[in-house]
mmCIF file of C-alpha atoms in Angstrom:
data_model
loop_
_atom_site.group_PDB
_atom_site.id
_atom_site.type_symbol
_atom_site.label_atom_id
_atom_site.label_comp_id
_atom_site.label_asym_id
_atom_site.label_seq_id
_atom_site.Cartn_x
_atom_site.Cartn_y
_atom_site.Cartn_z
ATOM 1 C CA UNK A 1 132.538 99.666 38.902
ATOM 2 C CA UNK A 2 131.312 101.977 35.861
ATOM 3 C CA UNK A 3 127.699 102.726 35.263
ATOM 4 C CA UNK A 4 125.487 105.184 33.768
ATOM 5 C CA UNK A 5 125.103 107.615 36.377
ATOM 6 C CA UNK A 6 122.286 109.896 36.375
ATOM 7 C CA UNK A 7 121.096 112.803 38.817
ATOM 8 C CA UNK A 8 117.641 112.786 40.030
ATOM 9 C CA UNK A 9 115.157 115.269 39.949
ATOM 10 C CA UNK A 10 115.148 116.669 43.748
ATOM 11 C CA UNK A 11 114.039 119.763 45.499
ATOM 12 C CA UNK A 12 116.549 121.859 46.916
ATOM 13 C CA UNK A 13 118.153 121.137 50.073
ATOM 14 C CA UNK A 14 120.619 123.228 52.092
ATOM 15 C CA UNK A 15 122.531 119.553 53.858
ATOM 16 C CA UNK A 16 125.612 118.353 51.998
ATOM 17 C CA UNK A 17 125.709 114.970 50.495
ATOM 18 C CA UNK A 18 126.599 112.027 52.475
ATOM 19 C CA UNK A 19 130.234 110.758 51.936
ATOM 20 C CA UNK A 20 130.463 108.404 49.370
ATOM 21 C CA UNK A 21 130.820 104.682 50.302
ATOM 22 C CA UNK A 22 134.439 103.427 51.079
ATOM 23 C CA UNK A 23 136.175 100.008 49.454
ATOM 24 C CA UNK A 24 139.407 98.424 50.131
ATOM 25 C CA UNK A 25 141.306 96.160 47.907
ATOM 26 C CA UNK A 26 140.573 92.014 48.091
ATOM 27 C CA UNK A 27 144.704 91.610 47.701
ATOM 28 C CA UNK A 28 145.002 93.608 51.070
ATOM 29 C CA UNK A 29 142.061 91.799 52.926
ATOM 30 C CA UNK A 30 143.680 88.366 52.034
ATOM 31 C CA UNK A 31 147.168 89.575 52.495
ATOM 32 C CA UNK A 32 145.901 90.475 56.321
ATOM 33 C CA UNK A 33 145.026 86.869 56.534
ATOM 34 C CA UNK A 34 147.642 84.621 55.276
ATOM 35 C CA UNK A 35 150.318 84.998 52.418
ATOM 36 C CA UNK A 36 151.977 81.780 51.844
ATOM 37 C CA UNK A 37 150.873 80.273 55.315
ATOM 38 C CA UNK A 38 152.549 83.407 56.876
ATOM 39 C CA UNK A 39 150.492 86.559 58.404
ATOM 40 C CA UNK A 40 151.519 89.837 57.154
ATOM 41 C CA UNK A 41 151.382 92.102 60.206
ATOM 42 C CA UNK A 42 151.670 95.350 58.256
ATOM 43 C CA UNK A 43 148.492 94.356 56.562
ATOM 44 C CA UNK A 44 146.790 93.292 59.657
ATOM 45 C CA UNK A 45 147.378 96.792 61.130
ATOM 46 C CA UNK A 46 146.170 98.525 58.183
ATOM 47 C CA UNK A 47 143.132 96.499 57.603
ATOM 48 C CA UNK A 48 142.152 96.830 61.401
ATOM 49 C CA UNK A 49 142.585 100.671 61.167
ATOM 50 C CA UNK A 50 140.389 100.676 57.849
ATOM 51 C CA UNK A 51 137.816 98.723 59.747
ATOM 52 C CA UNK A 52 137.613 101.275 62.846
ATOM 53 C CA UNK A 53 137.491 104.467 60.208
ATOM 54 C CA UNK A 54 134.435 102.767 58.824
ATOM 55 C CA UNK A 55 132.773 102.085 61.881
ATOM 56 C CA UNK A 56 133.076 105.754 63.348
ATOM 57 C CA UNK A 57 129.160 106.949 62.692
ATOM 58 C CA UNK A 58 129.197 109.795 65.155
ATOM 59 C CA UNK A 59 130.523 111.477 68.136
ATOM 60 C CA UNK A 60 130.638 108.872 70.348
ATOM 61 C CA UNK A 61 132.414 106.533 68.229
ATOM 62 C CA UNK A 62 135.148 108.967 68.044
ATOM 63 C CA UNK A 63 135.533 109.342 71.479
ATOM 64 C CA UNK A 64 135.486 105.463 72.293
ATOM 65 C CA UNK A 65 138.102 105.251 69.451
ATOM 66 C CA UNK A 66 140.188 107.799 70.523
ATOM 67 C CA UNK A 67 140.246 106.416 74.176
ATOM 68 C CA UNK A 68 141.026 102.734 72.572
ATOM 69 C CA UNK A 69 144.478 101.481 71.903
ATOM 70 C CA UNK A 70 146.312 103.372 68.817
ATOM 71 C CA UNK A 71 147.113 101.411 65.971
ATOM 72 C CA UNK A 72 150.669 101.890 64.894
ATOM 73 C CA UNK A 73 151.177 101.178 61.336
ATOM 74 C CA UNK A 74 154.204 99.335 59.727
ATOM 75 C CA UNK A 75 155.931 100.674 56.767
ATOM 76 C CA UNK A 76 154.452 99.419 53.370
ATOM 77 C CA UNK A 77 158.009 97.899 52.650
ATOM 78 C CA UNK A 78 157.267 95.497 55.491
ATOM 79 C CA UNK A 79 154.218 93.942 53.493
ATOM 80 C CA UNK A 80 154.934 90.431 52.300
ATOM 81 C CA UNK A 81 153.640 91.244 49.219
ATOM 82 C CA UNK A 82 156.366 93.967 48.714
ATOM 83 C CA UNK A 83 159.097 91.463 50.125
ATOM 84 C CA UNK A 84 157.947 88.606 47.869
ATOM 85 C CA UNK A 85 157.670 90.904 44.757
ATOM 86 C CA UNK A 86 161.319 92.393 45.573
ATOM 87 C CA UNK A 87 162.661 88.905 46.138
ATOM 88 C CA UNK A 88 161.236 87.174 43.214
ATOM 89 C CA UNK A 89 160.505 90.225 40.707
ATOM 90 C CA UNK A 90 163.309 89.298 37.972
ATOM 91 C CA UNK A 91 162.065 85.581 37.902
ATOM 92 C CA UNK A 92 158.529 86.608 38.036
ATOM 93 C CA UNK A 93 159.159 89.094 35.093
ATOM 94 C CA UNK A 94 161.169 86.842 33.007
ATOM 95 C CA UNK A 95 158.567 84.161 33.339
ATOM 96 C CA UNK A 96 155.834 86.822 32.581
ATOM 97 C CA UNK A 97 157.484 87.927 29.748
ATOM 98 C CA UNK A 98 158.033 84.279 28.142
ATOM 99 C CA UNK A 99 154.410 83.708 28.105
ATOM 100 C CA UNK A 100 153.584 87.554 27.163
ATOM 101 C CA UNK A 101 151.032 87.505 29.940
ATOM 102 C CA UNK A 102 149.533 90.434 31.378
ATOM 103 C CA UNK A 103 146.421 91.121 33.893
ATOM 104 C CA UNK A 104 143.019 91.936 33.020
ATOM 105 C CA UNK A 105 142.632 93.990 36.158
ATOM 106 C CA UNK A 106 145.440 96.019 37.860
ATOM 107 C CA UNK A 107 143.783 98.044 41.165
ATOM 108 C CA UNK A 108 141.049 100.005 39.641
ATOM 109 C CA UNK A 109 141.808 99.580 35.989
ATOM 110 C CA UNK A 110 140.756 97.129 33.448
ATOM 111 C CA UNK A 111 141.913 95.490 30.206
ATOM 112 C CA UNK A 112 141.662 97.943 27.063
ATOM 113 C CA UNK A 113 141.063 101.287 29.234
ATOM 114 C CA UNK A 114 142.335 104.485 27.648
ATOM 115 C CA UNK A 115 143.914 105.942 30.580
ATOM 116 C CA UNK A 116 145.481 109.315 31.267
ATOM 117 C CA UNK A 117 147.783 109.697 34.282
ATOM 118 C CA UNK A 118 148.655 113.407 35.252
ATOM 119 C CA UNK A 119 151.540 114.389 37.692
ATOM 120 C CA UNK A 120 153.162 110.911 38.008
ATOM 121 C CA UNK A 121 156.200 112.124 39.577
ATOM 122 C CA UNK A 122 159.035 109.475 38.469
ATOM 123 C CA UNK A 123 156.509 107.598 36.244
ATOM 124 C CA UNK A 124 156.711 104.366 38.151
ATOM 125 C CA UNK A 125 152.460 104.439 38.475
ATOM 126 C CA UNK A 126 152.241 104.628 35.050
ATOM 127 C CA UNK A 127 155.022 102.134 34.477
ATOM 128 C CA UNK A 128 153.044 99.419 36.920
ATOM 129 C CA UNK A 129 150.049 99.671 34.724
ATOM 130 C CA UNK A 130 151.971 99.763 31.069
ATOM 131 C CA UNK A 131 153.782 96.588 32.160
ATOM 132 C CA UNK A 132 151.135 94.651 33.876
ATOM 133 C CA UNK A 133 147.547 95.843 32.233
ATOM 134 C CA UNK A 134 146.397 94.032 28.821
ATOM 135 C CA UNK A 135 145.577 96.499 25.953
ATOM 136 C CA UNK A 136 146.144 99.280 27.950
ATOM 137 C CA UNK A 137 145.863 102.749 25.868
ATOM 138 C CA UNK A 138 147.988 104.816 28.074
ATOM 139 C CA UNK A 139 149.333 108.729 28.326
ATOM 140 C CA UNK A 140 151.555 109.089 31.335
ATOM 141 C CA UNK A 141 152.113 112.661 31.732
ATOM 142 C CA UNK A 142 154.565 114.828 34.406
ATOM 143 C CA UNK A 143 154.275 118.321 35.458
ATOM 144 C CA UNK A 144 157.797 118.830 35.230
ATOM 145 C CA UNK A 145 160.268 118.831 32.119
ATOM 146 C CA UNK A 146 162.108 115.589 31.528
ATOM 147 C CA UNK A 147 165.502 117.787 32.689
ATOM 148 C CA UNK A 148 163.963 118.397 35.961
ATOM 149 C CA UNK A 149 162.991 114.844 36.416
ATOM 150 C CA UNK A 150 166.425 113.823 35.945
ATOM 151 C CA UNK A 151 167.993 116.662 38.545
ATOM 152 C CA UNK A 152 165.100 115.607 41.139
ATOM 153 C CA UNK A 153 165.186 111.976 40.960
ATOM 154 C CA UNK A 154 168.419 110.955 39.384
ATOM 155 C CA UNK A 155 169.462 110.949 35.513
ATOM 156 C CA UNK A 156 169.893 106.882 35.323
ATOM 157 C CA UNK A 157 166.638 106.164 37.358
ATOM 158 C CA UNK A 158 164.535 108.306 35.230
ATOM 159 C CA UNK A 159 166.224 106.787 32.172
ATOM 160 C CA UNK A 160 165.519 103.206 33.024
ATOM 161 C CA UNK A 161 161.713 103.875 33.829
ATOM 162 C CA UNK A 162 161.541 105.601 30.332
ATOM 163 C CA UNK A 163 163.277 102.730 28.887
ATOM 164 C CA UNK A 164 161.272 100.389 30.544
ATOM 165 C CA UNK A 165 157.980 102.154 29.233
ATOM 166 C CA UNK A 166 159.237 102.644 25.707
ATOM 167 C CA UNK A 167 159.039 98.828 25.173
ATOM 168 C CA UNK A 168 155.715 98.572 26.408
ATOM 169 C CA UNK A 169 154.258 98.961 22.842
ATOM 170 C CA UNK A 170 153.133 102.172 20.818
ATOM 171 C CA UNK A 171 149.894 102.425 23.109
ATOM 172 C CA UNK A 172 151.714 103.822 25.544
ATOM 173 C CA UNK A 173 152.823 107.374 25.021
ATOM 174 C CA UNK A 174 155.146 109.700 27.600
ATOM 175 C CA UNK A 175 154.476 113.580 27.708
ATOM 176 C CA UNK A 176 156.328 116.077 29.977
ATOM 177 C CA UNK A 177 155.183 119.666 31.162
ATOM 178 C CA UNK A 178 151.397 119.208 31.283
ATOM 179 C CA UNK A 179 149.745 121.308 33.857
ATOM 180 C CA UNK A 180 146.992 119.703 35.636
ATOM 181 C CA UNK A 181 145.005 123.281 35.815
ATOM 182 C CA UNK A 182 145.115 123.814 32.087
ATOM 183 C CA UNK A 183 145.139 119.975 31.253
ATOM 184 C CA UNK A 184 143.559 119.797 27.835
ATOM 185 C CA UNK A 185 145.539 123.259 26.698
ATOM 186 C CA UNK A 186 149.040 121.622 28.081
ATOM 187 C CA UNK A 187 148.267 118.266 27.246
ATOM 188 C CA UNK A 188 148.160 119.277 23.381
ATOM 189 C CA UNK A 189 151.184 121.558 23.753
ATOM 190 C CA UNK A 190 153.161 118.989 24.958
ATOM 191 C CA UNK A 191 152.079 116.776 22.075
ATOM 192 C CA UNK A 192 153.029 119.187 19.782
ATOM 193 C CA UNK A 193 156.623 119.194 21.193
ATOM 194 C CA UNK A 194 156.863 115.510 21.088
ATOM 195 C CA UNK A 195 155.529 115.461 17.499
ATOM 196 C CA UNK A 196 158.936 117.012 16.343
ATOM 197 C CA UNK A 197 160.723 113.576 17.289
ATOM 198 C CA UNK A 198 157.627 111.323 16.741
ATOM 199 C CA UNK A 199 155.172 112.433 13.838
ATOM 200 C CA UNK A 200 151.718 110.707 14.965
ATOM 201 C CA UNK A 201 151.927 111.769 18.581
ATOM 202 C CA UNK A 202 149.493 114.869 18.227
ATOM 203 C CA UNK A 203 147.347 112.954 16.149
ATOM 204 C CA UNK A 204 147.077 110.064 18.791
ATOM 205 C CA UNK A 205 146.544 112.501 21.650
ATOM 206 C CA UNK A 206 143.737 114.352 19.623
ATOM 207 C CA UNK A 207 141.842 110.833 18.771
ATOM 208 C CA UNK A 208 142.122 110.121 22.758
ATOM 209 C CA UNK A 209 140.967 113.526 23.693
ATOM 210 C CA UNK A 210 138.160 113.373 21.018
ATOM 211 C CA UNK A 211 136.835 109.903 22.113
ATOM 212 C CA UNK A 212 137.316 110.516 25.688
ATOM 213 C CA UNK A 213 139.349 108.929 28.468
ATOM 214 C CA UNK A 214 137.938 105.787 30.284
ATOM 215 C CA UNK A 215 140.155 107.198 33.405
ATOM 216 C CA UNK A 216 142.121 110.127 34.423
ATOM 217 C CA UNK A 217 144.156 109.850 37.298
ATOM 218 C CA UNK A 218 146.429 112.264 39.463
ATOM 219 C CA UNK A 219 147.869 110.750 42.775
ATOM 220 C CA UNK A 220 148.714 112.945 45.563
ATOM 221 C CA UNK A 221 147.961 116.378 44.007
ATOM 222 C CA UNK A 222 150.332 119.158 45.157
ATOM 223 C CA UNK A 223 151.478 122.859 44.194
ATOM 224 C CA UNK A 224 155.037 122.848 43.687
ATOM 225 C CA UNK A 225 155.615 125.695 41.957
ATOM 226 C CA UNK A 226 154.958 129.414 42.017
ATOM 227 C CA UNK A 227 151.628 130.408 39.756
ATOM 228 C CA UNK A 228 153.066 133.408 38.606
ATOM 229 C CA UNK A 229 156.841 133.106 38.019
ATOM 230 C CA UNK A 230 157.038 129.176 37.586
ATOM 231 C CA UNK A 231 159.814 129.155 40.333
ATOM 232 C CA UNK A 232 159.776 126.105 42.944
ATOM 233 C CA UNK A 233 158.212 126.766 46.123
ATOM 234 C CA UNK A 234 160.491 127.068 49.280
ATOM 235 C CA UNK A 235 158.312 124.123 50.867
ATOM 236 C CA UNK A 236 158.819 121.734 47.513
ATOM 237 C CA UNK A 237 162.297 122.299 47.482
ATOM 238 C CA UNK A 238 162.541 121.276 51.065
ATOM 239 C CA UNK A 239 160.388 118.623 50.813
ATOM 240 C CA UNK A 240 157.427 119.916 52.746
ATOM 241 C CA UNK A 241 154.121 117.854 53.245
ATOM 242 C CA UNK A 242 151.715 121.130 52.286
ATOM 243 C CA UNK A 243 149.545 120.959 55.131
ATOM 244 C CA UNK A 244 149.998 124.299 56.457
ATOM 245 C CA UNK A 245 146.576 126.385 55.995
ATOM 246 C CA UNK A 246 147.601 128.204 53.166
ATOM 247 C CA UNK A 247 149.082 125.365 50.990
ATOM 248 C CA UNK A 248 146.035 123.269 51.757
ATOM 249 C CA UNK A 249 144.005 125.909 50.380
ATOM 250 C CA UNK A 250 145.907 126.046 47.116
ATOM 251 C CA UNK A 251 146.014 122.180 46.760
ATOM 252 C CA UNK A 252 142.408 122.253 47.504
ATOM 253 C CA UNK A 253 141.837 124.756 44.513
ATOM 254 C CA UNK A 254 144.194 122.877 42.305
ATOM 255 C CA UNK A 255 142.560 119.846 42.674
ATOM 256 C CA UNK A 256 139.122 120.928 42.222
ATOM 257 C CA UNK A 257 140.140 122.480 39.140
ATOM 258 C CA UNK A 258 142.117 119.679 38.070
ATOM 259 C CA UNK A 259 138.626 117.437 38.414
ATOM 260 C CA UNK A 260 136.636 120.113 36.387
ATOM 261 C CA UNK A 261 138.947 119.924 33.735
ATOM 262 C CA UNK A 262 139.366 116.409 33.610
ATOM 263 C CA UNK A 263 135.505 115.846 33.836
ATOM 264 C CA UNK A 264 134.907 117.152 30.218
ATOM 265 C CA UNK A 265 137.762 115.014 28.563
ATOM 266 C CA UNK A 266 136.121 111.899 29.824
ATOM 267 C CA UNK A 267 134.574 108.974 27.602
ATOM 268 C CA UNK A 268 130.871 109.451 27.578
ATOM 269 C CA UNK A 269 128.148 106.376 28.235
ATOM 270 C CA UNK A 270 127.000 104.576 24.880
ATOM 271 C CA UNK A 271 123.906 102.903 25.780
ATOM 272 C CA UNK A 272 125.028 100.117 23.158
ATOM 273 C CA UNK A 273 128.131 99.693 25.241
ATOM 274 C CA UNK A 274 128.866 97.449 28.246
ATOM 275 C CA UNK A 275 131.541 100.350 29.447
ATOM 276 C CA UNK A 276 129.769 102.949 31.585
ATOM 277 C CA UNK A 277 131.059 106.374 31.568
ATOM 278 C CA UNK A 278 134.388 107.797 32.299
ATOM 279 C CA UNK A 279 135.977 108.160 35.885
ATOM 280 C CA UNK A 280 138.379 110.951 37.475
ATOM 281 C CA UNK A 281 140.691 109.201 40.224
ATOM 282 C CA UNK A 282 142.281 111.497 42.891
ATOM 283 C CA UNK A 283 144.251 109.912 45.434
ATOM 284 C CA UNK A 284 145.056 111.777 48.764
ATOM 285 C CA UNK A 285 146.186 111.625 52.243
ATOM 286 C CA UNK A 286 144.204 112.526 55.448
ATOM 287 C CA UNK A 287 143.627 116.006 56.037
ATOM 288 C CA UNK A 288 143.535 116.675 52.227
ATOM 289 C CA UNK A 289 141.066 114.182 50.970
ATOM 290 C CA UNK A 290 138.089 116.061 48.808
ATOM 291 C CA UNK A 291 135.553 114.606 51.307
ATOM 292 C CA UNK A 292 136.887 116.799 54.137
ATOM 293 C CA UNK A 293 136.771 119.598 51.999
ATOM 294 C CA UNK A 294 133.068 119.617 52.602
ATOM 295 C CA UNK A 295 132.539 120.717 48.657
ATOM 296 C CA UNK A 296 128.860 120.480 47.162
ATOM 297 C CA UNK A 297 128.786 119.044 43.799
ATOM 298 C CA UNK A 298 131.034 120.843 41.004
ATOM 299 C CA UNK A 299 129.601 122.079 38.103
ATOM 300 C CA UNK A 300 131.677 121.893 34.514
ATOM 301 C CA UNK A 301 130.613 122.414 31.078
ATOM 302 C CA UNK A 302 131.017 119.682 28.219
ATOM 303 C CA UNK A 303 133.457 119.905 25.792
ATOM 304 C CA UNK A 304 132.448 123.167 24.448
ATOM 305 C CA UNK A 305 131.625 126.623 26.670
ATOM 306 C CA UNK A 306 128.531 127.208 24.167
ATOM 307 C CA UNK A 307 125.377 127.773 26.300
ATOM 308 C CA UNK A 308 123.526 125.867 24.080
ATOM 309 C CA UNK A 309 125.676 122.522 25.450
ATOM 310 C CA UNK A 310 124.278 120.721 28.640
ATOM 311 C CA UNK A 311 126.281 120.921 31.854
ATOM 312 C CA UNK A 312 127.089 118.256 34.088
ATOM 313 C CA UNK A 313 127.301 117.491 37.641
ATOM 314 C CA UNK A 314 130.560 115.960 39.182
ATOM 315 C CA UNK A 315 130.360 113.763 42.178
ATOM 316 C CA UNK A 316 132.251 111.533 44.058
ATOM 317 C CA UNK A 317 130.815 107.985 43.922
ATOM 318 C CA UNK A 318 133.260 105.999 45.823
ATOM 319 C CA UNK A 319 136.454 105.944 47.642
ATOM 320 C CA UNK A 320 138.734 103.476 48.272
ATOM 321 C CA UNK A 321 141.622 102.731 50.560
ATOM 322 C CA UNK A 322 144.957 103.336 48.650
ATOM 323 C CA UNK A 323 147.112 99.951 48.571
ATOM 324 C CA UNK A 324 150.710 100.872 47.095
ATOM 325 C CA UNK A 325 151.394 96.956 46.892
ATOM 326 C CA UNK A 326 148.509 96.776 43.773
ATOM 327 C CA UNK A 327 150.601 99.508 41.769
ATOM 328 C CA UNK A 328 154.378 98.091 42.229
ATOM 329 C CA UNK A 329 156.713 99.184 41.414
ATOM 330 C CA UNK A 330 155.064 102.337 42.025
ATOM 331 C CA UNK A 331 156.487 104.458 45.115
ATOM 332 C CA UNK A 332 155.240 108.170 45.703
ATOM 333 C CA UNK A 333 157.600 110.750 45.495
ATOM 334 C CA UNK A 334 157.871 114.647 46.656
ATOM 335 C CA UNK A 335 157.055 116.738 43.962
ATOM 336 C CA UNK A 336 160.504 118.208 43.678
ATOM 337 C CA UNK A 337 163.283 115.769 45.580
ATOM 338 C CA UNK A 338 163.625 112.030 45.887
ATOM 339 C CA UNK A 339 162.068 111.543 48.736
ATOM 340 C CA UNK A 340 158.730 109.504 49.362
ATOM 341 C CA UNK A 341 156.388 110.114 51.995
ATOM 342 C CA UNK A 342 153.780 108.117 54.266
ATOM 343 C CA UNK A 343 150.518 107.269 52.618
ATOM 344 C CA UNK A 344 149.121 104.829 55.416
ATOM 345 C CA UNK A 345 145.952 107.266 55.405
ATOM 346 C CA UNK A 346 145.371 107.558 51.817
ATOM 347 C CA UNK A 347 142.254 106.787 49.772
ATOM 348 C CA UNK A 348 141.406 107.048 45.929
ATOM 349 C CA UNK A 349 138.443 109.224 45.375
ATOM 350 C CA UNK A 350 136.549 108.228 42.182
ATOM 351 C CA UNK A 351 134.544 111.233 40.452
ATOM 352 C CA UNK A 352 131.860 110.621 37.806
ATOM 353 C CA UNK A 353 129.707 112.883 35.770
ATOM 354 C CA UNK A 354 126.153 113.154 36.282
ATOM 355 C CA UNK A 355 123.536 114.742 33.644
ATOM 356 C CA UNK A 356 122.210 118.077 35.445
ATOM 357 C CA UNK A 357 118.188 118.230 35.337
ATOM 358 C CA UNK A 358 116.265 121.230 35.940
ATOM 359 C CA UNK A 359 114.795 120.959 39.385
ATOM 360 C CA UNK A 360 111.250 120.632 39.985
ATOM 361 C CA UNK A 361 109.573 123.983 40.446
ATOM 362 C CA UNK A 362 107.594 123.704 43.892
#
């Protein structure tokens, strides 16, 4: 839920803020009970694992959990919702198109949201939102060029996705070569390149930046190229998951830079509007969760670096167990190779900007 979040005055404290509350999608909870009179074993196991994680509150609980029976998760493709989607996909899409019907809510995203997706691999996450969400205003971006995407994921597959996005309406825009570490600058550069073929692209992107985004999303951030040369990292070429200490630190720094950059591009809260302030969404696997980095509040300037402008505090307000079935046909991909990876332990962290106030003088 969006809201008008404001940091209250408080005295200095050396203790870290508690982790944000964790939620789950009702679709997955329902699927773990019964779907078409059939219990989904994949979701039963996933929900049980989520419940155990949420119940762990101390050292004794951790020891008790490690000694109890281990939950072996099933592949997402074994979920009953996945089977139903692919079995009836063509029929459902034809029926939906005939009724011109879209949804008011898809996962964490709502009707009328202005959304920026960052580093969206083969663009299937963006496709899920563009095809199913009512009145969405979407800028879908990739870090790689179109040619690099075609090389990694296949020319036919990328063309099919781009063709589907192209018929989703003029409020859906695709840009390539957008760098999360230089988000605003590279977004404008990509728009300028695209404007050579479509004149209004630059104007549309500028308007989105000026008015601010409701949601800026990056699923599974990963450093795939060397910063100085732009060459692909050896691990990325081989589809490595980047969990060695050096790569985790690189990914940590990149993600925090992205969050700070994205925060200044969010829509501000307007008192006369029901909508709350914008949000930054980051989805990560266990071991790479923002909450495991022990990161205190991040400070970022607003839209200008002028010292007269107010500063904000970026803080995670909630996390949600990631459920890929909510975003079908999305399939997470390695950065530079057409391989998927396990996301059974993934969460989406929701960050908001709070007003910074002077701390009380002692």
